[in-house]
Amino acid sequence: MNTETHPSRTLYGIQTRTSNETPHEIAALWQRFMADGIADEIPERADDRLIAAYFDYQGDHTQPYTFFLGCEVIDVDCAPEGFALRSLPAGRYAAVQARGPMPKTLIESWQQIWQSDLPRSYLADFEVHDPSQPDEVAIYIGVQ
């Protein structure tokens, strides 16, 4: 795994509190996001990519966290009513590329990450989903 330094990013979207014990909650948020066309409602998007982010870890990956789904934005003053505003912190991230049929490949990649000995920070992790490459997801794991 390569380690990269990323700047902070401002995101708008929707979120839910969940854990790895209740993966159906993440699937339900994805379903809502796609069915309701939420990305299209987010103004001032930086690009067409979707960001799935993991924040507010209660401890490590076995404990509850906040799952966020949205887009990076370039103007923080344009938040529509009902959207969550989040900031991905600047810092070092281990980069993992998931390539193959989704969501199976993405789930397998996360299982490998959970079993790894990465010195995780548990401040934030995120995925970048590019609609033009549906069988590829970039995963970034916050590291110390």
CSV table of C-alpha atoms in Angstrom, one decimal:
chain,number,residue,atom,x,y,z
A,1,MET,CA,0.0,0.0,0.0
A,2,ASN,CA,1.2,3.4,-0.9
A,3,THR,CA,0.9,6.3,1.6
A,4,GLU,CA,-0.3,9.7,0.2
A,5,THR,CA,-0.8,13.1,1.7
A,6,HIS,CA,-4.2,14.7,1.0
A,7,PRO,CA,-5.4,18.2,1.6
A,8,SER,CA,-8.6,18.7,3.5
A,9,ARG,CA,-11.9,18.4,1.5
A,10,THR,CA,-15.3,19.9,2.2
A,11,LEU,CA,-18.2,17.6,1.6
A,12,TYR,CA,-22.0,17.8,1.5
A,13,GLY,CA,-24.2,14.8,1.6
A,14,ILE,CA,-26.2,12.5,3.9
A,15,GLN,CA,-25.0,10.4,6.8
A,16,THR,CA,-26.0,7.8,9.3
A,17,ARG,CA,-24.5,6.3,12.5
A,18,THR,CA,-23.8,2.6,12.0
A,19,SER,CA,-21.3,-0.2,12.6
A,20,ASN,CA,-19.8,-3.1,10.7
A,21,GLU,CA,-22.4,-5.3,12.5
A,22,THR,CA,-25.2,-3.6,10.6
A,23,PRO,CA,-24.0,-3.3,6.9
A,24,HIS,CA,-27.6,-3.0,5.7
A,25,GLU,CA,-27.7,0.5,7.0
A,26,ILE,CA,-24.9,1.5,4.6
A,27,ALA,CA,-26.7,-0.3,1.8
A,28,ALA,CA,-29.9,1.6,2.7
A,29,LEU,CA,-28.1,5.0,2.6
A,30,TRP,CA,-26.6,4.2,-0.8
A,31,GLN,CA,-30.1,3.2,-2.0
A,32,ARG,CA,-31.6,6.5,-0.8
A,33,PHE,CA,-28.7,8.5,-2.2
A,34,MET,CA,-29.1,7.0,-5.7
A,35,ALA,CA,-32.9,6.7,-5.8
A,36,ASP,CA,-33.4,10.3,-4.6
A,37,GLY,CA,-30.8,11.7,-7.0
A,38,ILE,CA,-29.1,13.4,-4.0
A,39,ALA,CA,-25.8,14.1,-5.9
A,40,ASP,CA,-27.8,16.2,-8.4
A,41,GLU,CA,-29.1,18.3,-5.5
A,42,ILE,CA,-25.7,19.2,-4.2
A,43,PRO,CA,-24.6,22.6,-5.7
A,44,GLU,CA,-21.0,23.7,-6.4
A,45,ARG,CA,-19.7,20.1,-6.7
A,46,ALA,CA,-16.0,19.9,-7.4
A,47,ASP,CA,-16.6,17.1,-9.9
A,48,ASP,CA,-18.9,14.1,-10.6
A,49,ARG,CA,-17.2,11.7,-8.1
A,50,LEU,CA,-19.0,10.4,-5.1
A,51,ILE,CA,-17.3,10.3,-1.7
A,52,ALA,CA,-18.2,7.7,0.9
A,53,ALA,CA,-16.5,8.6,4.2
A,54,TYR,CA,-16.2,7.1,7.6
A,55,PHE,CA,-16.0,9.5,10.6
A,56,ASP,CA,-16.5,9.7,14.3
A,57,TYR,CA,-15.1,6.3,15.1
A,58,GLN,CA,-16.1,5.3,18.7
A,59,GLY,CA,-12.8,3.4,18.9
A,60,ASP,CA,-11.6,1.2,16.1
A,61,HIS,CA,-13.4,-0.4,13.1
A,62,THR,CA,-15.2,-2.9,15.4
A,63,GLN,CA,-17.1,0.0,17.1
A,64,PRO,CA,-19.8,2.4,15.8
A,65,TYR,CA,-18.9,5.2,13.4
A,66,THR,CA,-20.6,7.7,11.1
A,67,PHE,CA,-21.0,6.7,7.5
A,68,PHE,CA,-21.3,9.7,5.1
A,69,LEU,CA,-22.2,9.7,1.4
A,70,GLY,CA,-21.9,12.8,-0.8
A,71,CYS,CA,-19.7,15.0,-2.9
A,72,GLU,CA,-16.8,17.3,-2.5
A,73,VAL,CA,-17.9,20.9,-2.9
A,74,ILE,CA,-16.0,24.2,-3.7
A,75,ASP,CA,-18.4,26.6,-2.0
A,76,VAL,CA,-19.3,26.0,1.7
A,77,ASP,CA,-22.0,28.7,1.7
A,78,CYS,CA,-24.4,26.8,-0.6
A,79,ALA,CA,-25.5,23.9,1.7
A,80,PRO,CA,-29.0,22.9,0.9
A,81,GLU,CA,-31.4,22.3,3.8
A,82,GLY,CA,-31.1,18.8,5.3
A,83,PHE,CA,-27.6,18.1,4.1
A,84,ALA,CA,-24.6,17.3,6.3
A,85,LEU,CA,-21.5,19.4,6.0
A,86,ARG,CA,-18.3,17.4,6.7
A,87,SER,CA,-14.6,18.1,6.4
A,88,LEU,CA,-12.2,15.3,5.5
A,89,PRO,CA,-9.0,16.2,7.5
A,90,ALA,CA,-5.7,16.8,5.7
A,91,GLY,CA,-3.2,14.1,6.5
A,92,ARG,CA,-1.6,10.9,5.5
A,93,TYR,CA,-3.7,8.2,3.9
A,94,ALA,CA,-2.8,4.6,2.8
A,95,ALA,CA,-4.2,4.1,-0.7
A,96,VAL,CA,-5.9,0.9,-1.8
A,97,GLN,CA,-7.4,0.3,-5.2
A,98,ALA,CA,-10.4,-2.0,-5.4
A,99,ARG,CA,-10.9,-3.3,-8.9
A,100,GLY,CA,-13.5,-5.7,-10.0
A,101,PRO,CA,-17.2,-6.4,-9.6
A,102,MET,CA,-18.8,-4.1,-7.0
A,103,PRO,CA,-19.8,-4.2,-4.2
A,104,LYS,CA,-18.1,-7.6,-3.7
A,105,THR,CA,-14.6,-6.4,-4.5
A,106,LEU,CA,-15.1,-3.3,-2.2
A,107,ILE,CA,-16.2,-5.5,0.7
A,108,GLU,CA,-13.3,-7.9,0.2
A,109,SER,CA,-10.9,-4.9,0.1
A,110,TRP,CA,-12.3,-3.6,3.4
A,111,GLN,CA,-11.9,-7.1,5.0
A,112,GLN,CA,-8.3,-7.1,4.0
A,113,ILE,CA,-7.8,-3.6,5.5
A,114,TRP,CA,-9.5,-4.6,8.8
A,115,GLN,CA,-7.1,-7.6,9.0
A,116,SER,CA,-4.0,-5.5,8.2
A,117,ASP,CA,-1.5,-4.0,10.7
A,118,LEU,CA,-1.9,-0.4,9.3
A,119,PRO,CA,-1.2,2.2,12.0
A,120,ARG,CA,-4.7,3.7,11.5
A,121,SER,CA,-5.6,7.1,12.9
A,122,TYR,CA,-9.4,6.4,13.0
A,123,LEU,CA,-10.0,10.1,12.3
A,124,ALA,CA,-11.4,9.6,8.8
A,125,ASP,CA,-11.3,7.1,6.0
A,126,PHE,CA,-12.9,7.6,2.6
A,127,GLU,CA,-13.7,6.0,-0.8
A,128,VAL,CA,-13.8,7.8,-4.1
A,129,HIS,CA,-16.4,6.4,-6.6
A,130,ASP,CA,-15.9,7.7,-10.1
A,131,PRO,CA,-19.1,7.1,-12.1
A,132,SER,CA,-17.0,6.7,-15.3
A,133,GLN,CA,-15.2,3.7,-13.8
A,134,PRO,CA,-17.9,1.7,-12.0
A,135,ASP,CA,-15.6,-1.3,-11.4
A,136,GLU,CA,-12.9,0.7,-9.6
A,137,VAL,CA,-13.0,2.4,-6.2
A,138,ALA,CA,-10.1,4.2,-4.5
A,139,ILE,CA,-10.0,3.7,-0.8
A,140,TYR,CA,-8.0,6.0,1.5
A,141,ILE,CA,-7.3,4.9,5.1
A,142,GLY,CA,-6.2,7.6,7.6
A,143,VAL,CA,-2.9,6.6,9.1
A,144,GLN,CA,-0.7,8.0,11.9
